[in-house]
Coordinates of C-alpha atoms and ligand atoms in Angstrom, one line a residue:
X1 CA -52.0 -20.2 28.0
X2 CA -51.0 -18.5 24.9
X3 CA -47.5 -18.9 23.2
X4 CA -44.2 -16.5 24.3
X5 CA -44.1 -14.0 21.2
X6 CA -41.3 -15.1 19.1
X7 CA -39.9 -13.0 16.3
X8 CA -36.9 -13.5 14.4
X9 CA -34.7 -11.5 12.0
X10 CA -33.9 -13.5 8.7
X11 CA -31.4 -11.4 6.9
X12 CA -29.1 -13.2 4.0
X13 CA -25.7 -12.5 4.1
X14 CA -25.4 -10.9 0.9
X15 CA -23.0 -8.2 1.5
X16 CA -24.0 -4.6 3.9
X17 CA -26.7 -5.2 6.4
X18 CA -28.8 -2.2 4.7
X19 CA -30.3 0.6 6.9
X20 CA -33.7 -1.1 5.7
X21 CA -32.5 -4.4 7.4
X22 CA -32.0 -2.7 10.5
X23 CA -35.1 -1.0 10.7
X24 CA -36.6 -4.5 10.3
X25 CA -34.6 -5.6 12.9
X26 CA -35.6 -3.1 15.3
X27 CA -38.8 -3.6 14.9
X28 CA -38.6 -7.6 15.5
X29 CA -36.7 -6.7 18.4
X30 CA -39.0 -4.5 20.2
X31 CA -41.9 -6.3 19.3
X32 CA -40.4 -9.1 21.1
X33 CA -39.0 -7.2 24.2
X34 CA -42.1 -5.3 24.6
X35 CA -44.1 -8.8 24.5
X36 CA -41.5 -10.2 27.0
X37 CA -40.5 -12.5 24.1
X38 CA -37.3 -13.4 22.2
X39 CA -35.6 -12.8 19.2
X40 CA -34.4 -15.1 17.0
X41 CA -31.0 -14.5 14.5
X42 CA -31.4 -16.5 11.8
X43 CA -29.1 -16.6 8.9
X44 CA -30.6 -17.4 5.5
X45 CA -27.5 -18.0 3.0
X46 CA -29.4 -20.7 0.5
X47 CA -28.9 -18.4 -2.1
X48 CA -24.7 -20.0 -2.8
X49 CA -24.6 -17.3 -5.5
X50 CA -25.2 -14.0 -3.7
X51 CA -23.4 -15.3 -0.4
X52 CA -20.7 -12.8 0.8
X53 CA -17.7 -14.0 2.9
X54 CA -17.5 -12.2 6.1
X55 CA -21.4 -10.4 5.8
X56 CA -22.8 -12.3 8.9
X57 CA -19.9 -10.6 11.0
X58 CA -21.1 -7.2 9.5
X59 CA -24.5 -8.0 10.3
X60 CA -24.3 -9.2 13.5
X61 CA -21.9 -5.9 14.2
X62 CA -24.7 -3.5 12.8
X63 CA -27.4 -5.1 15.4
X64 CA -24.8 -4.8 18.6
X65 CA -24.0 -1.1 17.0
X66 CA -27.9 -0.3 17.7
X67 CA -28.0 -2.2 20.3
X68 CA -30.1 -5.2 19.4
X69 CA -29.8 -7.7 21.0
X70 CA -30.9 -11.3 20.3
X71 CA -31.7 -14.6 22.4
X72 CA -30.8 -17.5 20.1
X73 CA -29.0 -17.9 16.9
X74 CA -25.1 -16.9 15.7
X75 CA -23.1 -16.2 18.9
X76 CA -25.6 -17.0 21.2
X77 CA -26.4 -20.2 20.7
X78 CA -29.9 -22.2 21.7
X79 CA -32.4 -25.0 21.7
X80 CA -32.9 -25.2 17.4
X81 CA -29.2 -24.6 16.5
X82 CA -28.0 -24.4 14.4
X83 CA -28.9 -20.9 12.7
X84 CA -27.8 -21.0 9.8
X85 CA -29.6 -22.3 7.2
X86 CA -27.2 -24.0 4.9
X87 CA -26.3 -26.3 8.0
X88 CA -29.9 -27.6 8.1
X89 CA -30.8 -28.8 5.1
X90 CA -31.8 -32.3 6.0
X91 CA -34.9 -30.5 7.8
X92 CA -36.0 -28.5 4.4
X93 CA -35.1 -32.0 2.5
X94 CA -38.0 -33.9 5.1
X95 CA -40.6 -31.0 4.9
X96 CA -40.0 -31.2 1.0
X97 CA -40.4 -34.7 1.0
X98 CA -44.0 -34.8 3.3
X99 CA -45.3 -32.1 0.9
X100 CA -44.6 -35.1 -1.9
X101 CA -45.9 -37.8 0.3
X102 CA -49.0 -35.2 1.0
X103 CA -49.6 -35.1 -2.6
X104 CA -49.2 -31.1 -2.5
X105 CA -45.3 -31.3 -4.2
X106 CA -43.5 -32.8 -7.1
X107 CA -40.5 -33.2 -8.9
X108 CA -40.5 -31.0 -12.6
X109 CA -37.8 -31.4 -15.0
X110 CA -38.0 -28.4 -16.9
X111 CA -35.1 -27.4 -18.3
X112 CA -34.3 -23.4 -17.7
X113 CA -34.0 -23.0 -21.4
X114 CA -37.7 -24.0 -21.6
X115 CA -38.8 -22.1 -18.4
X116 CA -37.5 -19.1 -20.3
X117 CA -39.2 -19.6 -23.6
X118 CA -42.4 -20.2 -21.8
X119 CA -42.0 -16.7 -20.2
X120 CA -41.2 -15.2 -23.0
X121 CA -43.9 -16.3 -24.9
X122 CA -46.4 -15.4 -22.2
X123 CA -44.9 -11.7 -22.5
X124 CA -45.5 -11.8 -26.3
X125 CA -49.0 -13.4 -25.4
X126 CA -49.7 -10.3 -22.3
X127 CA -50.4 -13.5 -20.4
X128 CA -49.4 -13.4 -16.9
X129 CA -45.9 -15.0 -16.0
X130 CA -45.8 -18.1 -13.8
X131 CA -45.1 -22.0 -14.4
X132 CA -47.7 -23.7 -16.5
X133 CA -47.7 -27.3 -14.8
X134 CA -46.4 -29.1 -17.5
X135 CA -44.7 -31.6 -14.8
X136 CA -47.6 -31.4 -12.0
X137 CA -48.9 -34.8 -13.8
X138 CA -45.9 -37.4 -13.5
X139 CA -46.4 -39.6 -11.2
X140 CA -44.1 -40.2 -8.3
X141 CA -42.7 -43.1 -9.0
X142 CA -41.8 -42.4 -12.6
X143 CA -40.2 -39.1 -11.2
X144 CA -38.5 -40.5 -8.4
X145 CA -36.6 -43.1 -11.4
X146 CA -36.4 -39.4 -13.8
X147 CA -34.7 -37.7 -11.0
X148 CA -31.8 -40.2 -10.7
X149 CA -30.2 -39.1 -14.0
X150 CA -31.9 -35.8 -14.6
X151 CA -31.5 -32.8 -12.9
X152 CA -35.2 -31.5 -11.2
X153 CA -36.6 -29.2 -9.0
X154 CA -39.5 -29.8 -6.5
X155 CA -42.1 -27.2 -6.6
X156 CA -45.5 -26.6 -4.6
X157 CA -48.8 -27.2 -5.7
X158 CA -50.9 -24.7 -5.4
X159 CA -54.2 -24.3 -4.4
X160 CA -55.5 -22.4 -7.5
X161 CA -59.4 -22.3 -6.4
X162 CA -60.4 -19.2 -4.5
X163 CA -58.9 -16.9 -2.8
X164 CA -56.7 -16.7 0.2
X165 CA -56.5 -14.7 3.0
X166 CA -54.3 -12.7 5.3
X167 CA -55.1 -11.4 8.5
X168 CA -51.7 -8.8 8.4
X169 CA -50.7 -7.3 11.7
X170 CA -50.4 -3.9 9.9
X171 CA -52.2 -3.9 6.8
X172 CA -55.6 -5.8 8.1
X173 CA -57.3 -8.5 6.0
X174 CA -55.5 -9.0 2.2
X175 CA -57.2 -10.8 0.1
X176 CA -55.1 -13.4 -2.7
X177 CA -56.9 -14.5 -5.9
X178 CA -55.5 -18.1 -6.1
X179 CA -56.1 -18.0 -9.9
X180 CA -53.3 -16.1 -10.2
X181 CA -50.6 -17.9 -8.4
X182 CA -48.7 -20.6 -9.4
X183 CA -46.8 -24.2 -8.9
X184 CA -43.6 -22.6 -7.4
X185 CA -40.0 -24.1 -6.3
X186 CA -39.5 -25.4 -2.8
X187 CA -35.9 -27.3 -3.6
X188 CA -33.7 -26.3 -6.1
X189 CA -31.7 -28.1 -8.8
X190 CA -28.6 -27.8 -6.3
X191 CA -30.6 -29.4 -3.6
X192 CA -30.9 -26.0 -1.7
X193 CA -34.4 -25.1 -0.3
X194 CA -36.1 -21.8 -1.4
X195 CA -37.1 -18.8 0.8
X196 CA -40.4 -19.8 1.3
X197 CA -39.1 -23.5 2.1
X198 CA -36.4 -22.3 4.3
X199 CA -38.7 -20.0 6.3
X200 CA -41.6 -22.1 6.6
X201 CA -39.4 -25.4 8.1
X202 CA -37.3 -22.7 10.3
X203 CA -40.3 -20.9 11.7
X204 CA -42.3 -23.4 12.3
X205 CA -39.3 -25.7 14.3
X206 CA -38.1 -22.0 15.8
X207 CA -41.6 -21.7 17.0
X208 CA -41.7 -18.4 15.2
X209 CA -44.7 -16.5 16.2
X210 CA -44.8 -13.4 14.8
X211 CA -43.5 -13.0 11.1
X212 CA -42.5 -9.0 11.3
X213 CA -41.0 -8.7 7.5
X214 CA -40.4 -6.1 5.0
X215 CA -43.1 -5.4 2.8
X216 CA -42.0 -7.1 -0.4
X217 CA -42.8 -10.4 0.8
X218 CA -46.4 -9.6 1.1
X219 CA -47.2 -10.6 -2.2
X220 CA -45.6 -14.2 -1.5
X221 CA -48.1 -14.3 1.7
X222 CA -50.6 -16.7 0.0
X223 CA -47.5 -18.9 -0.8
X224 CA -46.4 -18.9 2.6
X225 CA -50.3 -19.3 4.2
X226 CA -50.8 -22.5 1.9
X227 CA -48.0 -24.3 2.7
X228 CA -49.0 -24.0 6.4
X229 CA -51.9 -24.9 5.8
X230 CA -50.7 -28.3 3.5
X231 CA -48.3 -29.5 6.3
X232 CA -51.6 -29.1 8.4
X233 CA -48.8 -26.5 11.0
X234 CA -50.8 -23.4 12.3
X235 CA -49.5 -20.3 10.8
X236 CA -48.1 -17.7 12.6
X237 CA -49.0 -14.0 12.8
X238 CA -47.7 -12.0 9.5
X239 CA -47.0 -8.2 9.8
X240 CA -45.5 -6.5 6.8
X241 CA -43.5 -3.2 7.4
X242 CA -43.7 -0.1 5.6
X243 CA -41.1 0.3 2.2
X244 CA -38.6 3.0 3.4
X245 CA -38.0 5.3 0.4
X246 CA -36.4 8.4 -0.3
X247 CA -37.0 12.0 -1.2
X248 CA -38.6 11.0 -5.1
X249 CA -40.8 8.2 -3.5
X250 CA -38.2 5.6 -4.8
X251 CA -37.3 2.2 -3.3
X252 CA -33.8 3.4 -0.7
X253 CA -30.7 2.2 -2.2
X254 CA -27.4 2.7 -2.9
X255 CA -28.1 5.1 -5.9
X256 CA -28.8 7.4 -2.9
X257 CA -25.1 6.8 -1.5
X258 CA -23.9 4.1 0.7
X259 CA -27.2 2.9 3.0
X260 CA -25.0 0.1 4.7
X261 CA -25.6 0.6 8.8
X262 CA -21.6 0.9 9.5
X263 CA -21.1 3.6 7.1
X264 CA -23.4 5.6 9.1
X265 CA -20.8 4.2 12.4
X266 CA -18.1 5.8 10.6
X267 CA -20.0 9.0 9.2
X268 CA -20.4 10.2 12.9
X269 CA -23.8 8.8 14.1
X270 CA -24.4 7.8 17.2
X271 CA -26.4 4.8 17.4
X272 CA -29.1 6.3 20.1
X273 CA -30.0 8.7 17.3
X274 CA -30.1 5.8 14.4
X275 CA -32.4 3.9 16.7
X276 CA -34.6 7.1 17.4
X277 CA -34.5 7.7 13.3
X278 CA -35.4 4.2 12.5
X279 CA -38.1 3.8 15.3
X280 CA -40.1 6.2 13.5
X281 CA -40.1 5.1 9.6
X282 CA -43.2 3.7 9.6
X283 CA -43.7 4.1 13.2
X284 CA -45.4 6.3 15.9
X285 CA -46.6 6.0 19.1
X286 CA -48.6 9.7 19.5
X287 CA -48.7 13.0 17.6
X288 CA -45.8 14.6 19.7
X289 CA -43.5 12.1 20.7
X290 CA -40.4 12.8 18.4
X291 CA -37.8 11.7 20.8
X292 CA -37.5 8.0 22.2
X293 CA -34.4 6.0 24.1
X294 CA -33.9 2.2 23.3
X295 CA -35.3 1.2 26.9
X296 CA -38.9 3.1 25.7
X297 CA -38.9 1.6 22.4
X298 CA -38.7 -1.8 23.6
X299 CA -41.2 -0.9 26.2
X300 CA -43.8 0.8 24.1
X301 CA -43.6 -0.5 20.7
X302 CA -46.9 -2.1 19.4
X303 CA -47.7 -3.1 15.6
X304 CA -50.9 -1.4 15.3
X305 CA -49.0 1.9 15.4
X306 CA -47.3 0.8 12.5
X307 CA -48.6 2.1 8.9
X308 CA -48.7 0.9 5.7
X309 CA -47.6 3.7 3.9
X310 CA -43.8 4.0 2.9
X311 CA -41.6 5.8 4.8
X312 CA -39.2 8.7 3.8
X313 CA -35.6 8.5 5.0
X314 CA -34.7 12.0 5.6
X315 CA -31.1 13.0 6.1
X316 CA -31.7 16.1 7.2
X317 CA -33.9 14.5 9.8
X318 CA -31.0 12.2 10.9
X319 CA -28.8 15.1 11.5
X320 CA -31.2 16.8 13.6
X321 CA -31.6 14.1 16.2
X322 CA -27.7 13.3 15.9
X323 CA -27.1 17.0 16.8
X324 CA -29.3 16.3 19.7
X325 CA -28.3 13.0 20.9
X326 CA -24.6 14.7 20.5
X327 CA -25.3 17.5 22.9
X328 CA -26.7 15.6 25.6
X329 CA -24.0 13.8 25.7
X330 CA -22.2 14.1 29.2
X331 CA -19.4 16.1 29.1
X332 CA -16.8 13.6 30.2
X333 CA -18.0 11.2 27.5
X334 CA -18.1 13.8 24.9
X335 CA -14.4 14.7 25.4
X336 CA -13.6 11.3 25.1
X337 CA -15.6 11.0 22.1
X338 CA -14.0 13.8 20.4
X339 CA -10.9 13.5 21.3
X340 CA -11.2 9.7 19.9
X341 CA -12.1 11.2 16.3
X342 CA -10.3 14.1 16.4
X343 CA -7.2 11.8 17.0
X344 CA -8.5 9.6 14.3
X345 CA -9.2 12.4 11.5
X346 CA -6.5 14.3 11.9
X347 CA -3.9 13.7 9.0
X348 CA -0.7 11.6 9.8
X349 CA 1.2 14.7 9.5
X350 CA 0.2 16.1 13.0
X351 CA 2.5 15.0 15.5
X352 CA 0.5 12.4 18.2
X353 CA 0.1 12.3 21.1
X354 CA -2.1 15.9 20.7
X355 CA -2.4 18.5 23.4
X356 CA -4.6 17.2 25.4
X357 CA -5.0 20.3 27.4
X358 CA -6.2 21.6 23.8
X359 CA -8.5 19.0 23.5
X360 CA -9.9 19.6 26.9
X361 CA -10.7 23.4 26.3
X362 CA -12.0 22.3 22.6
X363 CA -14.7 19.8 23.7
X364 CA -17.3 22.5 24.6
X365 CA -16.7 24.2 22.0
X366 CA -17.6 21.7 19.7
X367 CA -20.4 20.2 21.3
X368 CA -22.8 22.4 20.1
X369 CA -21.7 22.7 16.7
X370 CA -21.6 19.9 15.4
X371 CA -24.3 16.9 13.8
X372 CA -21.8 14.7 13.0
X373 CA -18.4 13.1 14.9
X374 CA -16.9 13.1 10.9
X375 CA -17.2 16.9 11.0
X376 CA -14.7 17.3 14.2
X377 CA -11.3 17.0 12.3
X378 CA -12.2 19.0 9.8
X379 CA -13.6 21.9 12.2
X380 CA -9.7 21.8 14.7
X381 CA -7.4 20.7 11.6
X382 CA -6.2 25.0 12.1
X383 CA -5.0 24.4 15.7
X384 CA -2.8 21.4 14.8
X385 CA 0.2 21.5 12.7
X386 CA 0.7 24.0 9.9
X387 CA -1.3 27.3 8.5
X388 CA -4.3 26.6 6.4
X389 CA -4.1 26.9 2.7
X390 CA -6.8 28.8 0.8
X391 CA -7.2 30.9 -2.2
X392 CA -7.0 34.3 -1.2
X393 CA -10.2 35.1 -3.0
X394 CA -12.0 33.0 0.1
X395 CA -11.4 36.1 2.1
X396 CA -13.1 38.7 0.8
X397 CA -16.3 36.1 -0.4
X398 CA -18.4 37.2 2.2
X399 CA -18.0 40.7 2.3
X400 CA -19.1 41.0 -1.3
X401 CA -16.1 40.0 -2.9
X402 CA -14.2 43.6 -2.1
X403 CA -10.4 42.6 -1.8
X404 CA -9.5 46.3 -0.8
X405 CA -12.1 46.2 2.3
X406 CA -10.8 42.7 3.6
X407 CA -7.4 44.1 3.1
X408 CA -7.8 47.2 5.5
X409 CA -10.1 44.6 7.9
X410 CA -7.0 42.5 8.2
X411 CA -4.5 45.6 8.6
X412 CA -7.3 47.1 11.5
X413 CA -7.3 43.6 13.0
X414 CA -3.1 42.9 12.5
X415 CA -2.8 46.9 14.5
X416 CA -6.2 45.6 16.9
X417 CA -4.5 42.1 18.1
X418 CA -0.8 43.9 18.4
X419 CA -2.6 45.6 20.8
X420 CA -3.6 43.0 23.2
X421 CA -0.4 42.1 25.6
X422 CA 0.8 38.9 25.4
X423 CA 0.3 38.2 28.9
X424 CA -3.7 39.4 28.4
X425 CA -4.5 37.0 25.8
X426 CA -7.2 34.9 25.5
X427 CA -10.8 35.7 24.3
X428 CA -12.4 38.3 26.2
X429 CA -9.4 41.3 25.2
X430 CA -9.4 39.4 21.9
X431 CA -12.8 40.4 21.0
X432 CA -13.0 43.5 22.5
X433 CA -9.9 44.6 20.1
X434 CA -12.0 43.7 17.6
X435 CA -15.1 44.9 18.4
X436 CA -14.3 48.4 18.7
X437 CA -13.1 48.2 14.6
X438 CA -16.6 48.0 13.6
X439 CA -16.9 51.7 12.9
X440 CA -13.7 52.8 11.9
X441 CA -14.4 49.9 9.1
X442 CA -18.0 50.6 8.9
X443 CA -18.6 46.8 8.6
X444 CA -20.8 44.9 11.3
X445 CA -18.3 42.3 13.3
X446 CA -20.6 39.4 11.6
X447 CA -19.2 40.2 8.2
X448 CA -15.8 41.3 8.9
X449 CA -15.0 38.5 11.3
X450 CA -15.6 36.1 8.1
X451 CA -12.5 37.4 6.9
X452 CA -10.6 36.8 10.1
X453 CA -12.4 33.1 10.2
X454 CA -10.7 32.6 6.2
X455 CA -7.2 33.9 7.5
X456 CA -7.0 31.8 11.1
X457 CA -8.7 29.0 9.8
X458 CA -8.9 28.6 6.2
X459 CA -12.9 28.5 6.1
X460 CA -15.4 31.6 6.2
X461 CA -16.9 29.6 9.6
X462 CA -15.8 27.3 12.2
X463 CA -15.9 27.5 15.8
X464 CA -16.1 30.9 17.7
X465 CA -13.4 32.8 16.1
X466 CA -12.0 34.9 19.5
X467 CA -11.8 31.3 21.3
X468 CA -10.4 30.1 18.5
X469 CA -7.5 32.9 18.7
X470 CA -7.5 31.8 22.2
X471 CA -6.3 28.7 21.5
X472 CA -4.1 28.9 18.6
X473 CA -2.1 32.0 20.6
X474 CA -1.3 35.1 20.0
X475 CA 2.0 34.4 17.8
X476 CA 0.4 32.1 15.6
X477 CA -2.6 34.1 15.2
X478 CA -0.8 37.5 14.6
X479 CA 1.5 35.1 11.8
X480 CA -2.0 33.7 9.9
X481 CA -3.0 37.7 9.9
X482 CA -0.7 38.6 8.4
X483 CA -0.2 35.8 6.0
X484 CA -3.8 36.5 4.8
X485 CA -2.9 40.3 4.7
X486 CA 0.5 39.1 2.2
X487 CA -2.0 37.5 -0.6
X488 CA -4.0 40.6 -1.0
X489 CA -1.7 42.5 -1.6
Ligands
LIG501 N1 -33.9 -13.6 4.0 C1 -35.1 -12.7 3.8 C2 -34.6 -11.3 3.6 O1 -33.4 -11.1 3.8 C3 -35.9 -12.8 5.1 C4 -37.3 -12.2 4.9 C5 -38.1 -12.6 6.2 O2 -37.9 -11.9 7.2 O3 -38.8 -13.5 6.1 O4 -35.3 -10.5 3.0

């Protein structure tokens, strides 16, 4: 009988949970669901310096956003709590001290002052970087007597003869030259573990089977294989995922804006179209599917479809399937959905609660128009509260910049809407008094409408401009008219 896949996301909680954190997580999480496995959360704060009050909240928040769920660890509970790493220390302080016993670790007192002379002469010398060993010779008991009064490390020895080898889920066989690595730190000076401490102790008592992880780490793979192999613990399965990076081919990150999962939440994104983004950086399953639910992912998702190459994060991409995801949205739950931001977005200033007969007729108006939830206030802000400001120059910029033309479009439309009976209004006679002025103006409805778009809602486009009038009534419309008409004059 072969072992339940086990996967397990490992993030440190050093601030956002970054969008290349969740695609990680995605990843471990399908893996495992399509396996019939679990998911592990696992939080790895032995780094006291980079910790970040209230980041495991943010992360664990991110993951429910998306809709990832996981088995054991923070909130959930299980058989190898806890999850969090600085409460287990005892465990990496055993595995440190059976490398010792095993002969395969020791204590080195190198002060950092002389760890950074030594790498700065072996920059001067274009000698490769790395610890030179000067402590791999004390022997135990003299060290155990050194480290009573002097502050030490314990670091790894490691195997420096041939090459090791990794059997990568995604990249194939990698092959390490052992020459070039060297005696790294397991504990540190503060008696907290290192990564590859931390991870190997944790994975192995977690029972960790698959080790799904961003690709950075692969060069630390023959680290991670050797200390397997010198606790004599089989090594589980490693797959390294692609680098995401953006439009220049660069590492993603926050130069390129904020990249934190929740800032997407609150730019408008619904989190069926992040998960259908992030399931295919660095992933496919054919050469057509571009669309996939949560409930397929987890069903489909293998790691041979994964490749090595990095993966672009394009926005515009994002926006697409947002737009998409945001259309087939029921109608009931879109209203809802609006009318949640709208209500949100909306400056203080506009009396609450809003119409929500308004809101009612404006939901399928907007459903079509938009890619993002952040773009809804912006797009009603003209139906709610006072007249729009804009510089008058606005309404003539799409008809050429001729102020005399918008001028007798506006006095045409002021005469054209007049004409419509108040107890006629609403879109149909609306546009139809405006249609027939295309010849008398000599200017197709596309362009002169863009002036009536400027004067009702302070913005060349928006939604459809004779619902629009619709809404905001035949008053208010015939005031913003004529309003516009008063600045060109
Ligand atoms: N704590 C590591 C990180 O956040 C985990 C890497 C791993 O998955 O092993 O990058």
């Amino acid at each position: 009988m072969t072992a339940p896949v086990r996967t397990r996301f490992a993030p440190s909680p050093t601030g956002d949970l970054h969008i290349g954190g969740l695609r990680t997580a995605l990843f471990q999480w399908a893996f495992a669901r399509a396996n019939g496995g679990q998911l592990v959360l696992r939080i790895e704060d032995t780094d006291r310096e980079r910790y970040v009050e209230g980041a495991v909240e943010v992360i664990a928040e991110g993951l429910r956003w998306l809709g990832v769920d996981w088995d054991e660890g923070p909130g959930a509970g299980g058989p190898h709590a806890p999850y969090v790493q600085s409460e287990r220390l005892d465990r990496y302080h055993a595995v440190a001290a059976e490398l010792r016993a095993r002969g395969r670790a020791y204590r080195c007192f190198c002060s950092p002052e002389r760890l950074a002379r030594l790498r700065a002469d072996q920059r001067a010398g274009g000698e490769p970087g790395g610890y030179d060993g000067r402590c791999a010779a004390i022997p135990e008991a003299g060290a155990e007597a050194r480290a009573r009064t002097e502050p030490s490390v314990v670091r790894f020895r490691m195997d420096r003869a041939g090459t090791t080898t990794l059997d990568d889920l995604v990249r194939g066989r990698v092959a390490f030259e052992n020459a070039l690595q060297d005696d790294f730190v397991l504990l540190k000076a503060d008696g907290f573990p290192t990564y590859h401490l931390a991870m190997l102790a944790d994975d192995h008592e977690m029972e960790i089977t698959h080790v799904i992880r961003a690709e950075e780490w692969l060069a630390s793979a023959p680290r991670h294989l050797q200390l397997y192999e010198a606790m004599g613990w089989p090594a589980p399965r490693f797959a390294h995922i692609p680098l995401i990076v953006d439009g220049a081919g660069r590492k993603l990150s926050k130069r390129e804006g904020d990249v934190g999962v929740l800032s997407f939440r609150d730019r408008g994104y619904l989190p069926e179209a992040m998960l259908n983004f992030l399931a295919f950086l660095g992933w496919s399953l054919d050469d057509r599917t571009s669309h996939i639910t949560r409930e397929e992912f987890a069903r489909v998702f293998t790691l041979d479809r994964v490749v090595p190459n990095p993966a672009a994060f394009d926005v515009e991409r994002l926006d697409a399937l947002n737009g998409h995801y945001i259309r087939a949205l029921p109608p009931g739950r879109w209203r809802e959905l609006a009318g949640e931001w709208i209500e949100r977005g909306l400056p203080a200033d506009v009396p609450r609660p809003l119409d929500s007969a308004l809101l009612d007729a404006l939901a399928p108006l907007l459903q079509e128009r938009v890619a993002r939830l952040d773009e809804l206030p912006g797009l009603v802000r003209f139906l709610f509260g006072e007249a729009p400001e804009y510089p008058a120059a606005l309404l003539a910029e799409r008809i050429g910049g001729d102020a005399a033309l918008a001028a007798r479009a506006l006095d045409a439309a002021i005469a054209a809407v007049e004409g419509v009976a108040p107890g006629e209004w609403g879109p149909v006679p609306v546009e139809a008094a405006l249609r027939s002025l295309q010849d008398a103006l000599g200017l197709k409805l596309r362009k002169f409408v863009s002036v009536l778009y400027v004067a009702v809602m302070g913005a060349p486009r928006g939604i459809p401009l004779f619902d629009s009038a619709a809404l905001l009534g035949r008053e208010r419309t015939l005031a913003r008219l004529r309003a516009a008409r008063a600045k060109l004059a």
